[in-house]
Amino acid sequence: MHRLAFWGALALVGTMVLAACESTTAMSVTQDVATSLSIVVNDGDPQDAGPLVLEIGDTISLSAVATNPLGLAVPSGAVTWLSSNTTVVEVDASGLVSAVGVGSAEIRAASGEAVSSLPALVNDSASF
């Protein structure tokens, strides 16, 4: 009777160890997946506190930092940059933003499923 209980307990422990190993493997795979992006001005300041304020003729370089579900930085892969209003700001494939007209726009960065946006306001430099 005791041998049966021993082997039953051993089988249960083995199943639990196998399940834990499978869970750990699945977690390590998802740690490399970017789930969010942060847009950063290349002087190192994160831009999540408010809009990017520019004057006509200004240019500024942006980059995107990808993070996983744990908040750790991961390689972002290719980043696609877009402007919601190209009559106000243009953004090239490297993240270089050019202020071309007065108004507002959203600058968007996307890498895989991760997307981020940054509001931009452009003022006329002659109005100051």
XYZ file of C-alpha atoms in Angstrom:
128
model
C 0.000 0.000 0.000
C 2.807 2.426 0.840
C 4.602 1.640 -2.445
C 1.507 2.601 -4.420
C 1.225 5.913 -2.577
C 4.946 6.581 -3.153
C 4.719 5.952 -6.916
C 1.533 8.017 -7.155
C 3.211 10.936 -5.367
C 6.292 10.593 -7.580
C 4.131 10.683 -10.716
C 2.380 13.816 -9.425
C 5.696 15.577 -8.728
C 6.983 14.604 -12.181
C 3.886 16.048 -13.821
C 4.261 19.292 -11.854
C 7.952 19.623 -12.839
C 7.120 19.007 -16.502
C 4.326 21.608 -16.405
C 6.662 24.145 -14.764
C 9.306 23.565 -17.451
C 6.762 24.037 -20.236
C 5.513 27.245 -18.601
C 9.063 28.617 -18.279
C 9.795 27.860 -21.918
C 6.662 29.662 -23.077
C 7.512 32.702 -20.945
C 11.053 33.007 -22.319
C 9.674 33.080 -25.860
C 7.258 35.941 -25.134
C 9.925 38.034 -23.375
C 11.449 38.905 -26.773
C 8.157 40.138 -28.270
C 7.622 43.896 -28.407
C 4.199 44.810 -27.069
C 4.658 48.566 -26.792
C 6.745 51.382 -28.238
C 7.880 54.649 -26.712
C 8.817 57.520 -28.976
C 12.020 59.235 -27.882
C 13.599 62.474 -29.105
C 17.167 61.508 -29.938
C 18.482 63.757 -27.179
C 17.173 60.992 -24.869
C 14.020 62.627 -23.470
C 10.893 60.440 -23.589
C 7.978 62.286 -25.161
C 5.063 60.905 -23.151
C 4.459 64.050 -21.102
C 2.914 66.199 -23.820
C 3.017 67.304 -27.425
C 6.114 67.994 -29.442
C 6.107 71.757 -30.058
C 7.945 72.976 -33.155
C 8.223 76.035 -35.365
C 8.036 75.980 -39.164
C 11.434 74.901 -40.484
C 12.423 72.926 -37.375
C 13.661 69.371 -37.710
C 14.010 66.818 -34.945
C 15.117 63.206 -34.940
C 12.965 60.593 -33.210
C 13.547 56.955 -32.354
C 11.316 54.231 -30.955
C 12.114 52.024 -27.961
C 10.282 48.698 -27.865
C 9.424 46.932 -24.604
C 8.029 43.493 -23.765
C 5.133 42.713 -21.377
C 7.580 42.941 -18.454
C 8.634 46.479 -19.456
C 12.109 45.375 -20.563
C 13.652 46.798 -23.735
C 13.721 44.403 -26.682
C 14.861 44.804 -30.304
C 12.083 46.581 -32.183
C 12.872 45.424 -35.697
C 11.862 47.740 -38.517
C 9.947 50.842 -37.430
C 7.445 52.497 -39.761
C 6.942 56.240 -39.245
C 3.832 58.151 -40.353
C 2.376 61.638 -40.012
C -1.381 62.091 -39.764
C -1.080 65.491 -41.451
C 1.799 65.913 -43.895
C 0.895 69.584 -44.484
C 2.002 70.200 -40.865
C 4.793 67.680 -40.208
C 6.582 65.250 -42.464
C 8.473 62.266 -41.065
C 10.896 60.147 -43.054
C 11.717 56.447 -42.729
C 14.486 57.138 -40.183
C 12.226 59.166 -37.843
C 13.421 62.634 -38.933
C 10.523 65.059 -38.416
C 10.259 68.296 -40.401
C 7.804 71.052 -39.443
C 6.358 72.354 -42.731
C 3.131 74.169 -41.815
C 1.148 75.604 -38.914
C -1.232 73.205 -37.192
C -1.290 69.893 -35.390
C -0.601 66.285 -36.334
C 0.040 62.868 -34.823
C 3.385 61.224 -35.444
C 3.016 57.446 -35.361
C 5.615 54.718 -34.979
C 4.804 51.052 -35.560
C 6.859 47.888 -35.265
C 4.981 44.616 -35.644
C 1.932 44.814 -33.370
C 3.417 47.593 -31.203
C 2.270 51.153 -32.004
C 2.872 54.543 -30.411
C 1.864 58.083 -31.286
C 3.080 61.538 -30.383
C 1.063 64.731 -30.836
C 2.903 67.536 -32.599
C 2.055 71.240 -32.690
C 3.698 73.544 -35.203
C 3.678 77.312 -34.730
C 4.646 80.028 -37.194
C 8.091 81.250 -36.184
C 7.161 84.827 -37.224
C 4.363 84.992 -34.605
C 6.788 85.083 -31.665
